[in-house]
Amino acid sequence: MTKYCAIRFFHERYLPCLERKLRRSFPDETSVQFHSLLSLWIASKLHETPPLSIRKLQNIAKKLIPDHYYTKKDFIDAEIKFLEAIDFDLKTGPLLSTYIEELLSEIRGKSKEIAKLVSLELCLAILDLLYVCEDEILLATPVELTGASILYTYHRTQALAA
């Protein structure tokens, strides 16, 4: 859930704010990586107990962005700017993982046989692949993405069983 919330913060909320602020120029790769980490950190504060610590965030940053070192102050200052950019609005709306959970629950209520063949973990793994494969996939509605991941999972399981 944290991952999908972070994607939503970064892609749907923060990037549009950055694009408006910078007009035509897009931030460099290091800045994008750093701000995507901030999205993950903020999302973890909403969805995890305990959330990611700054030390763990620094370790992740060290691996992702080896030519930069970020202090605790860097993260805290950037978090404040990030939150200001999204007007401190932490609502995310329904996440794709929520749609998948709800649809799988409906399927389980209707057909135990199909429910055995489709696992939440596999659906979420397929959803991750959909995110990684194409930027255009983010234009699809949550219901379409949910349906695609569940349908693929079901067909893949059927093919393996045959």
CSV table of C-alpha atoms in Angstrom, one decimal:
chain,number,residue,atom,x,y,z
A,1,MET,CA,0.0,0.0,0.0
A,2,THR,CA,2.9,2.4,0.8
A,3,LYS,CA,4.4,1.9,-2.6
A,4,TYR,CA,1.2,2.8,-4.4
A,5,CYS,CA,0.6,5.8,-2.2
A,6,ALA,CA,4.2,7.0,-2.9
A,7,ILE,CA,3.6,6.6,-6.7
A,8,ARG,CA,0.5,8.6,-6.4
A,9,PHE,CA,2.1,11.4,-4.4
A,10,PHE,CA,5.0,11.6,-6.7
A,11,HIS,CA,3.4,11.1,-10.1
A,12,GLU,CA,0.0,12.6,-9.7
A,13,ARG,CA,0.6,15.4,-7.2
A,14,TYR,CA,4.2,16.4,-6.9
A,15,LEU,CA,5.4,16.2,-10.6
A,16,PRO,CA,2.6,18.4,-11.8
A,17,CYS,CA,3.5,21.0,-9.1
A,18,LEU,CA,7.1,20.9,-10.2
A,19,GLU,CA,6.3,21.2,-13.8
A,20,ARG,CA,4.2,24.3,-13.1
A,21,LYS,CA,6.9,25.8,-11.0
A,22,LEU,CA,9.8,25.1,-13.4
A,23,ARG,CA,7.7,25.9,-16.5
A,24,ARG,CA,9.5,24.1,-19.2
A,25,SER,CA,12.6,22.6,-17.6
A,26,PHE,CA,12.4,19.2,-15.9
A,27,PRO,CA,14.5,18.5,-12.8
A,28,ASP,CA,17.6,16.4,-13.2
A,29,GLU,CA,17.7,12.7,-12.4
A,30,THR,CA,19.2,13.1,-9.0
A,31,SER,CA,16.4,15.5,-8.0
A,32,VAL,CA,13.7,13.1,-9.3
A,33,GLN,CA,15.3,10.2,-7.4
A,34,PHE,CA,15.5,12.2,-4.2
A,35,HIS,CA,11.9,13.4,-4.4
A,36,SER,CA,10.6,10.0,-5.2
A,37,LEU,CA,12.3,8.9,-2.0
A,38,LEU,CA,10.6,11.7,-0.2
A,39,SER,CA,7.3,10.4,-1.6
A,40,LEU,CA,8.1,7.0,-0.2
A,41,TRP,CA,9.0,8.4,3.2
A,42,ILE,CA,5.8,10.4,3.4
A,43,ALA,CA,3.7,7.5,2.3
A,44,SER,CA,5.4,5.2,4.9
A,45,LYS,CA,4.4,7.7,7.6
A,46,LEU,CA,0.8,7.3,6.5
A,47,HIS,CA,0.7,3.5,6.0
A,48,GLU,CA,3.4,1.9,8.1
A,49,THR,CA,4.1,1.4,11.8
A,50,PRO,CA,6.8,2.3,12.3
A,51,PRO,CA,7.5,4.5,9.2
A,52,LEU,CA,10.8,4.5,7.4
A,53,SER,CA,13.5,6.1,9.6
A,54,ILE,CA,15.7,8.9,8.3
A,55,ARG,CA,18.7,6.6,8.7
A,56,LYS,CA,17.1,4.0,6.5
A,57,LEU,CA,16.1,6.6,4.0
A,58,GLN,CA,19.7,7.9,4.0
A,59,ASN,CA,21.0,4.3,3.3
A,60,ILE,CA,18.5,3.9,0.4
A,61,ALA,CA,19.6,7.3,-0.9
A,62,LYS,CA,23.3,6.3,-0.7
A,63,LYS,CA,22.6,3.2,-2.8
A,64,LEU,CA,20.3,5.0,-5.4
A,65,ILE,CA,22.3,8.3,-5.5
A,66,PRO,CA,25.9,7.4,-4.7
A,67,ASP,CA,27.4,10.7,-5.7
A,68,HIS,CA,25.3,12.7,-3.2
A,69,TYR,CA,25.1,12.5,0.6
A,70,TYR,CA,21.9,13.8,2.2
A,71,THR,CA,21.8,14.8,5.9
A,72,LYS,CA,18.8,14.5,8.1
A,73,LYS,CA,18.3,18.3,7.7
A,74,ASP,CA,18.2,17.8,3.9
A,75,PHE,CA,15.4,15.3,4.2
A,76,ILE,CA,13.4,17.3,6.7
A,77,ASP,CA,13.8,20.6,4.7
A,78,ALA,CA,12.8,18.8,1.5
A,79,GLU,CA,9.9,17.2,3.2
A,80,ILE,CA,8.5,20.6,4.2
A,81,LYS,CA,9.0,21.9,0.7
A,82,PHE,CA,7.4,18.8,-0.8
A,83,LEU,CA,4.4,19.1,1.5
A,84,GLU,CA,4.1,22.8,0.7
A,85,ALA,CA,4.1,22.0,-3.1
A,86,ILE,CA,1.1,19.7,-2.6
A,87,ASP,CA,-0.6,22.1,-0.3
A,88,PHE,CA,-0.2,19.7,2.7
A,89,ASP,CA,-3.0,17.7,1.1
A,90,LEU,CA,-2.2,14.1,2.0
A,91,LYS,CA,-5.4,12.5,0.6
A,92,THR,CA,-4.6,9.9,-2.0
A,93,GLY,CA,-8.1,8.6,-2.8
A,94,PRO,CA,-8.5,4.9,-3.4
A,95,LEU,CA,-5.3,3.2,-4.2
A,96,LEU,CA,-5.0,0.4,-6.8
A,97,SER,CA,-4.1,-2.1,-4.2
A,98,THR,CA,-7.5,-1.3,-2.5
A,99,TYR,CA,-9.3,-1.9,-5.8
A,100,ILE,CA,-7.6,-5.3,-6.2
A,101,GLU,CA,-8.4,-6.3,-2.6
A,102,GLU,CA,-12.1,-5.3,-3.0
A,103,LEU,CA,-12.4,-7.1,-6.3
A,104,LEU,CA,-10.8,-10.2,-5.0
A,105,SER,CA,-13.1,-10.2,-2.1
A,106,GLU,CA,-16.1,-10.0,-4.5
A,107,ILE,CA,-14.6,-12.9,-6.5
A,108,ARG,CA,-14.1,-15.0,-3.3
A,109,GLY,CA,-17.8,-14.4,-2.4
A,110,LYS,CA,-19.0,-15.6,-5.8
A,111,SER,CA,-16.6,-18.4,-6.7
A,112,LYS,CA,-14.3,-20.2,-4.3
A,113,GLU,CA,-12.7,-22.1,-7.1
A,114,ILE,CA,-11.5,-19.0,-9.0
A,115,ALA,CA,-10.6,-17.4,-5.7
A,116,LYS,CA,-8.1,-20.2,-5.0
A,117,LEU,CA,-6.4,-19.6,-8.3
A,118,VAL,CA,-5.9,-15.8,-7.9
A,119,SER,CA,-3.7,-14.5,-5.1
A,120,LEU,CA,-3.4,-10.9,-3.9
A,121,GLU,CA,0.4,-11.1,-3.9
A,122,LEU,CA,0.5,-12.2,-7.5
A,123,CYS,CA,-2.0,-9.5,-8.6
A,124,LEU,CA,0.1,-6.9,-6.9
A,125,ALA,CA,3.3,-8.2,-8.6
A,126,ILE,CA,1.5,-8.0,-12.0
A,127,LEU,CA,0.4,-4.4,-11.1
A,128,ASP,CA,4.1,-3.6,-10.3
A,129,LEU,CA,5.0,-4.9,-13.7
A,130,LEU,CA,2.3,-2.8,-15.4
A,131,TYR,CA,3.8,0.3,-13.6
A,132,VAL,CA,7.3,-0.5,-14.7
A,133,CYS,CA,6.6,-1.4,-18.3
A,134,GLU,CA,4.9,1.7,-19.6
A,135,ASP,CA,4.3,5.3,-18.6
A,136,GLU,CA,1.1,5.2,-20.6
A,137,ILE,CA,-0.4,2.6,-18.2
A,138,LEU,CA,-0.7,5.3,-15.6
A,139,LEU,CA,-3.4,6.9,-17.9
A,140,ALA,CA,-5.6,3.9,-17.4
A,141,THR,CA,-8.3,4.0,-14.8
A,142,PRO,CA,-7.7,2.1,-11.5
A,143,VAL,CA,-10.5,-0.3,-12.4
A,144,GLU,CA,-8.9,-1.1,-15.7
A,145,LEU,CA,-5.5,-1.7,-14.0
A,146,THR,CA,-7.1,-3.9,-11.4
A,147,GLY,CA,-9.0,-5.9,-13.9
A,148,ALA,CA,-5.9,-6.4,-16.0
A,149,SER,CA,-3.8,-7.6,-13.1
A,150,ILE,CA,-6.5,-10.0,-11.9
A,151,LEU,CA,-7.4,-11.3,-15.4
A,152,TYR,CA,-3.7,-11.9,-16.2
A,153,THR,CA,-3.1,-13.6,-12.9
A,154,TYR,CA,-6.1,-15.9,-13.5
A,155,HIS,CA,-5.1,-16.8,-17.0
A,156,ARG,CA,-1.5,-17.4,-16.1
A,157,THR,CA,-2.5,-19.7,-13.2
A,158,GLN,CA,-4.9,-21.6,-15.5
A,159,ALA,CA,-2.1,-22.0,-18.1
A,160,LEU,CA,0.3,-23.3,-15.4
A,161,ALA,CA,-2.3,-25.8,-14.1
A,162,ALA,CA,-2.9,-27.2,-17.6
